[in-house]
mmCIF file of N, CA and C and ligand atoms in Angstrom:
data_model
loop_
_atom_site.group_PDB
_atom_site.id
_atom_site.type_symbol
_atom_site.label_atom_id
_atom_site.label_comp_id
_atom_site.label_asym_id
_atom_site.label_seq_id
_atom_site.Cartn_x
_atom_site.Cartn_y
_atom_site.Cartn_z
ATOM 1 N N MET A 1 1.254 -1.477 -0.021
ATOM 2 C CA MET A 1 0.101 0.216 -0.277
ATOM 3 C C MET A 1 1.040 1.138 0.181
ATOM 4 N N PRO A 2 1.132 1.892 -0.839
ATOM 5 C CA PRO A 2 2.004 3.003 -0.826
ATOM 6 C C PRO A 2 1.683 4.439 -0.159
ATOM 7 N N ASP A 3 0.283 4.597 0.221
ATOM 8 C CA ASP A 3 0.559 5.754 1.605
ATOM 9 C C ASP A 3 0.821 5.050 2.731
ATOM 10 N N LEU A 4 1.011 4.001 2.388
ATOM 11 C CA LEU A 4 1.517 3.290 4.341
ATOM 12 C C LEU A 4 2.953 3.340 3.951
ATOM 13 N N LYS A 5 3.354 3.075 3.051
ATOM 14 C CA LYS A 5 5.174 3.311 2.899
ATOM 15 C C LYS A 5 5.013 4.654 3.219
ATOM 16 N N ARG A 6 4.510 5.677 2.573
ATOM 17 C CA ARG A 6 4.824 6.810 2.868
ATOM 18 C C ARG A 6 4.651 7.739 4.428
ATOM 19 N N LEU A 7 3.541 6.857 4.781
ATOM 20 C CA LEU A 7 3.303 7.421 6.128
ATOM 21 C C LEU A 7 4.738 6.385 7.139
ATOM 22 N N ILE A 8 5.111 5.671 6.703
ATOM 23 C CA ILE A 8 6.307 5.232 7.239
ATOM 24 C C ILE A 8 7.524 5.754 7.395
ATOM 25 N N ASP A 9 7.662 6.136 6.011
ATOM 26 C CA ASP A 9 8.799 7.227 5.714
ATOM 27 C C ASP A 9 8.825 9.049 6.600
ATOM 28 N N THR A 10 7.474 8.957 6.686
ATOM 29 C CA THR A 10 7.022 10.163 7.260
ATOM 30 C C THR A 10 7.129 10.248 8.637
ATOM 31 N N ALA A 11 7.312 9.087 9.451
ATOM 32 C CA ALA A 11 6.983 9.457 11.031
ATOM 33 C C ALA A 11 8.584 8.718 11.147
ATOM 34 N N LYS A 12 9.142 8.110 10.642
ATOM 35 C CA LYS A 12 10.519 8.099 10.684
ATOM 36 C C LYS A 12 11.161 8.929 10.652
ATOM 37 N N LYS A 13 11.009 10.127 9.734
ATOM 38 C CA LYS A 13 11.772 11.357 9.710
ATOM 39 C C LYS A 13 11.411 12.239 10.633
ATOM 40 N N ALA A 14 10.327 11.994 10.886
ATOM 41 C CA ALA A 14 9.646 13.194 12.437
ATOM 42 C C ALA A 14 10.548 12.440 13.557
ATOM 43 N N MET A 15 10.814 11.244 13.660
ATOM 44 C CA MET A 15 11.629 10.547 14.964
ATOM 45 C C MET A 15 12.630 11.295 14.807
ATOM 46 N N GLU A 16 13.262 11.438 13.916
ATOM 47 C CA GLU A 16 14.713 11.975 14.048
ATOM 48 C C GLU A 16 14.995 13.332 14.531
ATOM 49 N N LYS A 17 13.864 14.074 14.296
ATOM 50 C CA LYS A 17 13.899 15.904 14.384
ATOM 51 C C LYS A 17 13.361 15.799 16.079
ATOM 52 N N ALA A 18 13.072 14.985 16.414
ATOM 53 C CA ALA A 18 12.311 15.153 18.021
ATOM 54 C C ALA A 18 13.132 15.811 18.433
ATOM 55 N N TYR A 19 13.144 16.519 19.799
ATOM 56 C CA TYR A 19 13.472 16.718 20.749
ATOM 57 C C TYR A 19 13.400 16.510 22.378
ATOM 58 N N ALA A 20 14.278 15.158 22.027
ATOM 59 C CA ALA A 20 14.123 14.567 23.549
ATOM 60 C C ALA A 20 15.110 14.520 24.237
ATOM 61 N N PRO A 21 16.228 15.441 24.930
ATOM 62 C CA PRO A 21 17.522 15.677 25.550
ATOM 63 C C PRO A 21 17.239 15.041 26.911
ATOM 64 N N TYR A 22 15.639 15.211 27.903
ATOM 65 C CA TYR A 22 15.934 14.463 28.903
ATOM 66 C C TYR A 22 15.797 12.828 29.065
ATOM 67 N N SER A 23 14.467 12.400 28.176
ATOM 68 C CA SER A 23 14.474 11.161 28.356
ATOM 69 C C SER A 23 15.649 10.058 27.246
ATOM 70 N N ASN A 24 15.676 10.605 26.263
ATOM 71 C CA ASN A 24 16.728 10.318 25.027
ATOM 72 C C ASN A 24 15.667 9.409 24.091
ATOM 73 N N PHE A 25 14.569 9.447 24.487
ATOM 74 C CA PHE A 25 13.573 8.608 23.922
ATOM 75 C C PHE A 25 12.880 9.103 22.346
ATOM 76 N N GLN A 26 12.745 9.180 21.693
ATOM 77 C CA GLN A 26 12.749 10.393 20.517
ATOM 78 C C GLN A 26 11.318 9.081 19.780
ATOM 79 N N VAL A 27 10.600 9.995 19.560
ATOM 80 C CA VAL A 27 9.134 9.466 18.765
ATOM 81 C C VAL A 27 8.501 10.007 17.580
ATOM 82 N N GLY A 28 7.929 9.127 16.443
ATOM 83 C CA GLY A 28 8.021 10.184 15.530
ATOM 84 C C GLY A 28 6.236 9.682 15.079
ATOM 85 N N ALA A 29 5.488 10.357 15.033
ATOM 86 C CA ALA A 29 4.177 9.932 14.281
ATOM 87 C C ALA A 29 3.930 10.688 12.898
ATOM 88 N N ALA A 30 2.986 9.672 12.132
ATOM 89 C CA ALA A 30 2.509 10.334 10.703
ATOM 90 C C ALA A 30 1.183 9.811 10.937
ATOM 91 N N ILE A 31 0.305 11.250 10.142
ATOM 92 C CA ILE A 31 -1.017 10.659 10.427
ATOM 93 C C ILE A 31 -1.291 10.865 8.463
ATOM 94 N N LEU A 32 -2.081 9.827 8.146
ATOM 95 C CA LEU A 32 -2.772 10.076 7.088
ATOM 96 C C LEU A 32 -4.370 10.415 7.255
ATOM 97 N N ASP A 33 -4.553 11.621 6.796
ATOM 98 C CA ASP A 33 -5.906 12.119 6.944
ATOM 99 C C ASP A 33 -7.065 11.470 6.317
ATOM 100 N N ASN A 34 -8.400 11.810 6.479
ATOM 101 C CA ASN A 34 -9.746 11.359 5.685
ATOM 102 C C ASN A 34 -9.534 12.566 4.126
ATOM 103 N N ASN A 35 -8.645 13.454 3.811
ATOM 104 C CA ASN A 35 -8.461 13.971 3.164
ATOM 105 C C ASN A 35 -7.151 13.372 2.079
ATOM 106 N N GLY A 36 -6.549 12.490 2.378
ATOM 107 C CA GLY A 36 -5.631 12.179 1.936
ATOM 108 C C GLY A 36 -4.279 12.297 2.275
ATOM 109 N N GLN A 37 -4.351 13.582 3.452
ATOM 110 C CA GLN A 37 -3.055 14.399 3.596
ATOM 111 C C GLN A 37 -2.405 14.277 4.716
ATOM 112 N N LEU A 38 -0.775 13.984 4.376
ATOM 113 C CA LEU A 38 -0.126 13.439 5.671
ATOM 114 C C LEU A 38 0.339 14.424 6.489
ATOM 115 N N HIS A 39 0.677 14.099 7.628
ATOM 116 C CA HIS A 39 1.212 15.120 8.442
ATOM 117 C C HIS A 39 1.783 14.557 9.964
ATOM 118 N N ALA A 40 2.866 15.371 10.286
ATOM 119 C CA ALA A 40 3.526 14.739 10.976
ATOM 120 C C ALA A 40 3.938 15.071 12.035
ATOM 121 N N GLY A 41 4.427 14.435 13.885
ATOM 122 C CA GLY A 41 4.964 14.963 14.793
ATOM 123 C C GLY A 41 5.897 14.278 15.562
ATOM 124 N N CYS A 42 6.557 14.942 16.236
ATOM 125 C CA CYS A 42 7.361 14.271 16.784
ATOM 126 C C CYS A 42 7.386 15.305 18.623
ATOM 127 N N ASN A 43 7.644 14.351 19.373
ATOM 128 C CA ASN A 43 7.822 14.399 20.775
ATOM 129 C C ASN A 43 9.272 16.356 20.995
ATOM 130 N N VAL A 44 8.466 16.804 21.489
ATOM 131 C CA VAL A 44 9.257 18.108 21.674
ATOM 132 C C VAL A 44 8.854 18.069 23.585
ATOM 133 N N GLU A 45 10.676 17.882 24.168
ATOM 134 C CA GLU A 45 10.307 17.810 26.187
ATOM 135 C C GLU A 45 10.629 19.035 26.144
ATOM 136 N N ASN A 46 10.876 19.778 27.160
ATOM 137 C CA ASN A 46 11.028 20.705 28.360
ATOM 138 C C ASN A 46 11.849 20.686 29.531
ATOM 139 N N SER A 47 12.468 21.457 29.390
ATOM 140 C CA SER A 47 13.201 21.422 31.086
ATOM 141 C C SER A 47 12.113 21.703 31.988
ATOM 142 N N ALA A 48 11.112 22.059 31.739
ATOM 143 C CA ALA A 48 9.962 21.563 32.774
ATOM 144 C C ALA A 48 9.323 20.218 32.289
ATOM 145 N N TYR A 49 9.858 19.433 32.705
ATOM 146 C CA TYR A 49 9.746 18.244 32.399
ATOM 147 C C TYR A 49 7.796 17.882 31.641
ATOM 148 N N PRO A 50 6.910 18.433 32.634
ATOM 149 C CA PRO A 50 5.402 17.988 32.523
ATOM 150 C C PRO A 50 5.356 18.889 31.450
ATOM 151 N N ILE A 51 5.145 19.866 31.117
ATOM 152 C CA ILE A 51 4.750 20.465 29.836
ATOM 153 C C ILE A 51 4.838 19.747 28.282
ATOM 154 N N GLY A 52 5.840 19.064 28.181
ATOM 155 C CA GLY A 52 6.597 17.965 27.273
ATOM 156 C C GLY A 52 5.451 18.085 26.540
ATOM 157 N N CYS A 53 5.700 17.566 25.032
ATOM 158 C CA CYS A 53 4.269 17.173 23.854
ATOM 159 C C CYS A 53 4.754 15.628 23.296
ATOM 160 N N CYS A 54 3.602 14.733 23.463
ATOM 161 C CA CYS A 54 3.936 13.604 23.089
ATOM 162 C C CYS A 54 3.888 13.353 21.171
ATOM 163 N N ALA A 55 4.464 13.293 20.225
ATOM 164 C CA ALA A 55 4.423 12.956 18.978
ATOM 165 C C ALA A 55 3.285 12.879 18.476
ATOM 166 N N GLU A 56 2.263 12.014 19.244
ATOM 167 C CA GLU A 56 0.973 11.894 18.345
ATOM 168 C C GLU A 56 -0.071 13.086 18.648
ATOM 169 N N GLN A 57 0.103 13.782 19.564
ATOM 170 C CA GLN A 57 -0.209 14.990 20.133
ATOM 171 C C GLN A 57 0.081 16.084 19.140
ATOM 172 N N ALA A 58 1.668 16.064 18.743
ATOM 173 C CA ALA A 58 1.566 16.876 17.456
ATOM 174 C C ALA A 58 1.145 16.721 16.382
ATOM 175 N N ALA A 59 1.229 15.644 15.747
ATOM 176 C CA ALA A 59 0.812 15.281 14.540
ATOM 177 C C ALA A 59 -0.710 15.395 14.837
ATOM 178 N N VAL A 60 -1.603 15.003 15.661
ATOM 179 C CA VAL A 60 -3.058 15.630 15.565
ATOM 180 C C VAL A 60 -3.232 17.072 15.698
ATOM 181 N N THR A 61 -2.137 17.804 16.205
ATOM 182 C CA THR A 61 -2.523 19.487 15.689
ATOM 183 C C THR A 61 -1.769 19.839 14.344
ATOM 184 N N ALA A 62 -0.647 18.747 14.011
ATOM 185 C CA ALA A 62 -0.723 19.476 12.810
ATOM 186 C C ALA A 62 -2.234 19.007 11.456
ATOM 187 N N MET A 63 -2.357 17.826 11.833
ATOM 188 C CA MET A 63 -3.618 17.555 11.238
ATOM 189 C C MET A 63 -4.506 18.757 10.682
ATOM 190 N N ILE A 64 -4.903 19.132 12.236
ATOM 191 C CA ILE A 64 -6.237 19.938 12.562
ATOM 192 C C ILE A 64 -5.602 21.411 11.989
ATOM 193 N N LEU A 65 -4.476 21.315 11.705
ATOM 194 C CA LEU A 65 -3.891 22.905 11.161
ATOM 195 C C LEU A 65 -3.910 22.754 9.903
ATOM 196 N N GLY A 66 -3.963 21.570 9.327
ATOM 197 C CA GLY A 66 -4.060 21.191 7.575
ATOM 198 C C GLY A 66 -5.459 21.147 7.149
ATOM 199 N N GLY A 67 -6.289 21.181 7.943
ATOM 200 C CA GLY A 67 -8.192 21.352 7.282
ATOM 201 C C GLY A 67 -8.254 19.616 7.834
ATOM 202 N N GLY A 68 -7.736 18.621 8.153
ATOM 203 C CA GLY A 68 -7.982 17.268 8.311
ATOM 204 C C GLY A 68 -9.083 16.997 9.381
ATOM 205 N N GLN A 69 -9.858 16.405 8.779
ATOM 206 C CA GLN A 69 -11.087 16.313 10.142
ATOM 207 C C GLN A 69 -10.754 14.741 10.766
ATOM 208 N N ALA A 70 -10.617 14.112 10.319
ATOM 209 C CA ALA A 70 -10.255 12.565 10.932
ATOM 210 C C ALA A 70 -9.036 11.664 10.247
ATOM 211 N N ILE A 71 -8.739 11.120 11.305
ATOM 212 C CA ILE A 71 -7.342 10.094 11.241
ATOM 213 C C ILE A 71 -7.742 8.911 10.425
ATOM 214 N N GLN A 72 -7.065 8.948 9.231
ATOM 215 C CA GLN A 72 -7.329 7.204 8.841
ATOM 216 C C GLN A 72 -6.396 6.634 8.818
ATOM 217 N N ASP A 73 -5.116 6.307 9.345
ATOM 218 C CA ASP A 73 -4.097 6.236 9.888
ATOM 219 C C ASP A 73 -3.155 6.805 10.401
ATOM 220 N N ILE A 74 -2.675 6.354 11.701
ATOM 221 C CA ILE A 74 -1.626 6.945 12.316
ATOM 222 C C ILE A 74 -0.662 5.751 11.904
ATOM 223 N N VAL A 75 0.961 5.968 11.898
ATOM 224 C CA VAL A 75 2.158 5.554 12.676
ATOM 225 C C VAL A 75 2.445 5.863 13.454
ATOM 226 N N VAL A 76 3.012 5.194 14.048
ATOM 227 C CA VAL A 76 3.962 5.711 15.754
ATOM 228 C C VAL A 76 5.072 4.649 15.672
ATOM 229 N N ILE A 77 6.175 5.175 15.757
ATOM 230 C CA ILE A 77 8.110 4.613 15.891
ATOM 231 C C ILE A 77 8.226 5.397 17.267
ATOM 232 N N ALA A 78 9.404 4.302 17.889
ATOM 233 C CA ALA A 78 10.286 5.324 18.712
ATOM 234 C C ALA A 78 11.482 4.399 18.418
ATOM 235 N N LYS A 79 12.522 5.568 18.718
ATOM 236 C CA LYS A 79 13.977 4.605 18.690
ATOM 237 C C LYS A 79 14.309 3.499 19.411
ATOM 238 N N LYS A 80 14.339 3.682 21.236
ATOM 239 C CA LYS A 80 14.278 3.078 21.647
ATOM 240 C C LYS A 80 13.558 1.541 21.832
ATOM 241 N N HIS A 81 12.477 1.639 21.322
ATOM 242 C CA HIS A 81 11.292 0.977 21.917
ATOM 243 C C HIS A 81 10.382 0.226 20.694
ATOM 244 N N ASN A 82 10.253 -1.039 21.109
ATOM 245 C CA ASN A 82 9.924 -2.138 19.731
ATOM 246 C C ASN A 82 8.569 -3.073 20.031
ATOM 247 N N PRO A 83 7.340 -2.373 20.070
ATOM 248 C CA PRO A 83 6.876 -0.752 19.163
ATOM 249 C C PRO A 83 6.661 -0.166 20.407
ATOM 250 N N CYS A 84 6.252 1.304 19.819
ATOM 251 C CA CYS A 84 6.186 2.196 20.897
ATOM 252 C C CYS A 84 3.990 2.196 21.248
ATOM 253 N N PRO A 85 3.659 1.770 22.177
ATOM 254 C CA PRO A 85 2.247 1.832 22.462
ATOM 255 C C PRO A 85 2.330 3.338 22.867
ATOM 256 N N PRO A 86 1.093 4.213 21.884
ATOM 257 C CA PRO A 86 0.746 5.586 22.396
ATOM 258 C C PRO A 86 0.520 5.357 24.207
ATOM 259 N N CYS A 87 0.616 6.455 24.924
ATOM 260 C CA CYS A 87 0.386 7.138 26.193
ATOM 261 C C CYS A 87 -1.398 7.087 26.292
ATOM 262 N N GLY A 88 -1.332 6.976 27.532
ATOM 263 C CA GLY A 88 -3.169 7.172 27.708
ATOM 264 C C GLY A 88 -3.668 8.394 27.143
ATOM 265 N N ALA A 89 -2.972 9.119 27.288
ATOM 266 C CA ALA A 89 -3.288 10.833 27.316
ATOM 267 C C ALA A 89 -3.383 10.795 25.629
ATOM 268 N N CYS A 90 -2.421 10.352 24.828
ATOM 269 C CA CYS A 90 -2.275 9.853 23.476
ATOM 270 C C CYS A 90 -3.745 9.288 23.085
ATOM 271 N N ARG A 91 -3.641 8.284 23.689
ATOM 272 C CA ARG A 91 -4.931 7.685 23.160
ATOM 273 C C ARG A 91 -6.211 8.359 22.813
ATOM 274 N N GLN A 92 -6.162 9.023 23.838
ATOM 275 C CA GLN A 92 -7.484 10.105 24.052
ATOM 276 C C GLN A 92 -7.821 10.966 23.138
ATOM 277 N N VAL A 93 -6.635 11.587 22.682
ATOM 278 C CA VAL A 93 -6.489 12.585 21.791
ATOM 279 C C VAL A 93 -7.270 12.032 20.552
ATOM 280 N N ILE A 94 -6.465 10.686 19.899
ATOM 281 C CA ILE A 94 -6.254 9.817 19.059
ATOM 282 C C ILE A 94 -7.976 9.716 18.561
ATOM 283 N N ALA A 95 -8.347 9.361 19.566
ATOM 284 C CA ALA A 95 -9.807 8.743 19.966
ATOM 285 C C ALA A 95 -11.152 9.977 19.220
ATOM 286 N N GLU A 96 -10.394 11.479 20.095
ATOM 287 C CA GLU A 96 -11.225 12.551 19.790
ATOM 288 C C GLU A 96 -11.473 12.380 17.994
ATOM 289 N N HIS A 97 -10.135 12.277 17.249
ATOM 290 C CA HIS A 97 -10.372 12.689 16.141
ATOM 291 C C HIS A 97 -10.333 11.324 14.871
ATOM 292 N N SER A 98 -11.007 10.291 15.258
ATOM 293 C CA SER A 98 -10.872 9.070 14.779
ATOM 294 C C SER A 98 -12.338 8.825 14.223
ATOM 295 N N ASP A 99 -12.066 7.973 13.344
ATOM 296 C CA ASP A 99 -13.823 7.147 13.260
ATOM 297 C C ASP A 99 -13.555 5.773 13.281
ATOM 298 N N HIS A 100 -14.597 5.302 12.838
ATOM 299 C CA HIS A 100 -14.748 3.565 12.669
ATOM 300 C C HIS A 100 -13.382 2.786 11.867
ATOM 301 N N ASN A 101 -12.961 3.632 10.882
ATOM 302 C CA ASN A 101 -11.942 3.252 10.283
ATOM 303 C C ASN A 101 -10.496 3.520 10.281
ATOM 304 N N THR A 102 -10.361 3.952 11.383
ATOM 305 C CA THR A 102 -9.229 4.745 11.634
ATOM 306 C C THR A 102 -8.324 3.699 12.279
ATOM 307 N N LYS A 103 -6.840 3.451 11.988
ATOM 308 C CA LYS A 103 -5.956 2.229 12.137
ATOM 309 C C LYS A 103 -5.095 2.918 12.840
ATOM 310 N N ILE A 104 -4.145 2.374 14.068
ATOM 311 C CA ILE A 104 -3.087 3.041 14.477
ATOM 312 C C ILE A 104 -1.844 1.804 14.706
ATOM 313 N N HIS A 105 -0.753 1.969 13.413
ATOM 314 C CA HIS A 105 -0.013 1.245 13.487
ATOM 315 C C HIS A 105 1.407 1.568 14.479
ATOM 316 N N LEU A 106 1.735 0.778 14.983
ATOM 317 C CA LEU A 106 3.236 0.329 15.777
ATOM 318 C C LEU A 106 4.292 -0.088 14.844
ATOM 319 N N LEU A 107 5.198 0.483 15.175
ATOM 320 C CA LEU A 107 6.522 0.375 13.581
ATOM 321 C C LEU A 107 7.578 0.120 14.771
ATOM 322 N N THR A 108 7.916 -0.911 14.361
ATOM 323 C CA THR A 108 9.044 -1.477 14.843
ATOM 324 C C THR A 108 10.471 -1.191 14.355
ATOM 325 N N GLN A 109 11.669 -1.323 14.821
ATOM 326 C CA GLN A 109 12.804 -0.641 14.046
ATOM 327 C C GLN A 109 13.100 -1.654 12.938
ATOM 328 N N GLY A 110 12.706 -2.900 13.076
ATOM 329 C CA GLY A 110 12.951 -4.007 11.419
ATOM 330 C C GLY A 110 11.871 -3.423 10.999
ATOM 331 N N ASP A 111 10.918 -2.486 11.004
ATOM 332 C CA ASP A 111 9.666 -2.283 9.548
ATOM 333 C C ASP A 111 8.136 -2.811 9.874
ATOM 334 N N GLY A 112 8.312 -3.688 11.399
ATOM 335 C CA GLY A 112 7.366 -4.437 11.513
ATOM 336 C C GLY A 112 5.913 -3.942 11.642
ATOM 337 N N LEU A 113 5.026 -3.934 11.160
ATOM 338 C CA LEU A 113 3.694 -2.973 11.940
ATOM 339 C C LEU A 113 2.767 -3.807 12.843
ATOM 340 N N THR A 114 2.288 -3.484 13.609
ATOM 341 C CA THR A 114 1.566 -4.182 14.449
ATOM 342 C C THR A 114 0.144 -2.968 14.356
ATOM 343 N N THR A 115 -1.102 -3.698 13.972
ATOM 344 C CA THR A 115 -2.133 -2.599 13.721
ATOM 345 C C THR A 115 -2.978 -2.778 14.682
ATOM 346 N N PHE A 116 -3.604 -1.865 15.302
ATOM 347 C CA PHE A 116 -4.678 -1.744 16.158
ATOM 348 C C PHE A 116 -5.928 -0.835 15.799
ATOM 349 N N GLN A 117 -7.087 -0.930 16.379
ATOM 350 C CA GLN A 117 -8.573 -0.346 16.090
ATOM 351 C C GLN A 117 -8.074 0.515 17.034
ATOM 352 N N VAL A 118 -8.564 1.585 17.431
ATOM 353 C CA VAL A 118 -8.980 2.842 18.343
ATOM 354 C C VAL A 118 -9.631 2.136 19.821
ATOM 355 N N SER A 119 -10.706 1.151 19.252
ATOM 356 C CA SER A 119 -11.423 0.426 20.581
ATOM 357 C C SER A 119 -10.196 -0.325 21.308
ATOM 358 N N GLU A 120 -9.476 -0.842 20.302
ATOM 359 C CA GLU A 120 -8.576 -2.368 21.235
ATOM 360 C C GLU A 120 -7.735 -1.247 22.267
ATOM 361 N N LEU A 121 -7.307 0.334 21.786
ATOM 362 C CA LEU A 121 -6.258 0.571 22.569
ATOM 363 C C LEU A 121 -6.929 1.462 23.702
ATOM 364 N N LEU A 122 -8.684 1.812 23.496
ATOM 365 C CA LEU A 122 -8.746 2.873 24.353
ATOM 366 C C LEU A 122 -10.444 2.380 24.279
ATOM 367 N N PRO A 123 -10.852 0.926 24.973
ATOM 368 C CA PRO A 123 -12.086 0.527 24.817
ATOM 369 C C PRO A 123 -13.087 1.631 25.954
ATOM 370 N N GLN A 124 -14.296 1.517 25.581
ATOM 371 C CA GLN A 124 -14.668 2.453 26.653
ATOM 372 C C GLN A 124 -14.556 4.083 26.997
ATOM 373 N N ALA A 125 -13.903 4.608 25.459
ATOM 374 C CA ALA A 125 -13.731 5.953 25.497
ATOM 375 C C ALA A 125 -14.307 6.704 25.937
ATOM 376 N N PHE A 126 -14.099 7.872 26.994
ATOM 377 C CA PHE A 126 -14.741 9.524 27.036
ATOM 378 C C PHE A 126 -14.914 9.274 25.705
ATOM 379 N N SER A 127 -16.208 10.103 25.136
ATOM 380 C CA SER A 127 -16.516 11.096 24.122
ATOM 381 C C SER A 127 -17.137 12.122 23.757
ATOM 382 N N PRO A 128 -16.948 12.957 22.803
ATOM 383 C CA PRO A 128 -18.084 14.072 22.720
ATOM 384 C C PRO A 128 -19.308 13.504 23.280
ATOM 385 N N ASP A 129 -19.750 12.653 22.343
ATOM 386 C CA ASP A 129 -21.211 12.447 23.130
ATOM 387 C C ASP A 129 -21.609 12.157 24.780
ATOM 388 N N HIS A 130 -20.912 12.034 25.363
ATOM 389 C CA HIS A 130 -20.837 12.006 26.513
ATOM 390 C C HIS A 130 -21.000 13.271 27.446
ATOM 391 N N LEU A 131 -20.730 14.514 26.600
ATOM 392 C CA LEU A 131 -20.845 15.722 27.380
ATOM 393 C C LEU A 131 -22.171 16.201 27.050
ATOM 394 N N ASP A 132 -22.878 15.820 26.361
ATOM 395 C CA ASP A 132 -24.361 15.363 26.217
ATOM 396 C C ASP A 132 -25.217 15.230 27.383
ATOM 397 N N SER A 133 -24.766 13.642 27.405
ATOM 398 C CA SER A 133 -25.892 12.379 28.240
ATOM 399 C C SER A 133 -25.143 12.585 29.719
ATOM 400 N N CYS A 134 -24.142 13.087 30.297
ATOM 401 C CA CYS A 134 -23.826 13.358 31.729
ATOM 402 C C CYS A 134 -24.680 14.167 32.665
HETATM 403 N N1 THU B 201 6.065 10.300 24.313
HETATM 404 C C1 THU B 201 5.579 10.210 23.045
HETATM 405 O O1 THU B 201 5.825 11.168 22.435
HETATM 406 N N2 THU B 201 4.620 9.414 22.902
HETATM 407 C C2 THU B 201 3.574 8.738 23.534
HETATM 408 O O2 THU B 201 2.937 7.875 23.322
HETATM 409 C C3 THU B 201 4.907 8.019 24.584
HETATM 410 C C4 THU B 201 5.703 8.734 25.092
HETATM 411 C C5 THU B 201 7.260 10.754 23.955
HETATM 412 C C6 THU B 201 7.184 11.564 25.614
HETATM 413 C C7 THU B 201 8.568 12.085 26.045
HETATM 414 O O3 THU B 201 8.925 12.867 25.187
HETATM 415 C C8 THU B 201 9.433 10.514 25.906
HETATM 416 O O4 THU B 201 8.460 9.650 24.895
HETATM 417 C C9 THU B 201 9.093 9.469 27.017
HETATM 418 O O5 THU B 201 8.418 9.434 27.621
#
């Protein structure tokens, strides 16, 4: 699938740009949106540790800025981990901008892909629907 290959390359390039001097854990993420556009993000840490930003959240921000409405595919890769599962906060952010077809691909250093649906990584997710019913 050519789009997936492009997405993997984009995630790897983003990972190389990560600013992670404190954890030394570089992460890259790339999104293919519902319009067929690619968006990338990397983690950006800060000397005030808690305000660092994860790669997936940066990629979602880029997607919104680029006019995308939904994640079709997101690839996540980390330099030191095999593979890198999105943290809880990133799962919530990904869920907010997903639909039933969204796929989350975790990439290993050997280019293996493990693919999940959002509901597998975040079952019983809090969603915008709950705001109306709570
Ligand atoms: N990190 C991400 O970018 N995405 C995740 O889903 C997990 C963690 C980053 C945050 C921090 O800069 C570093 O990895 C170590 O936690």
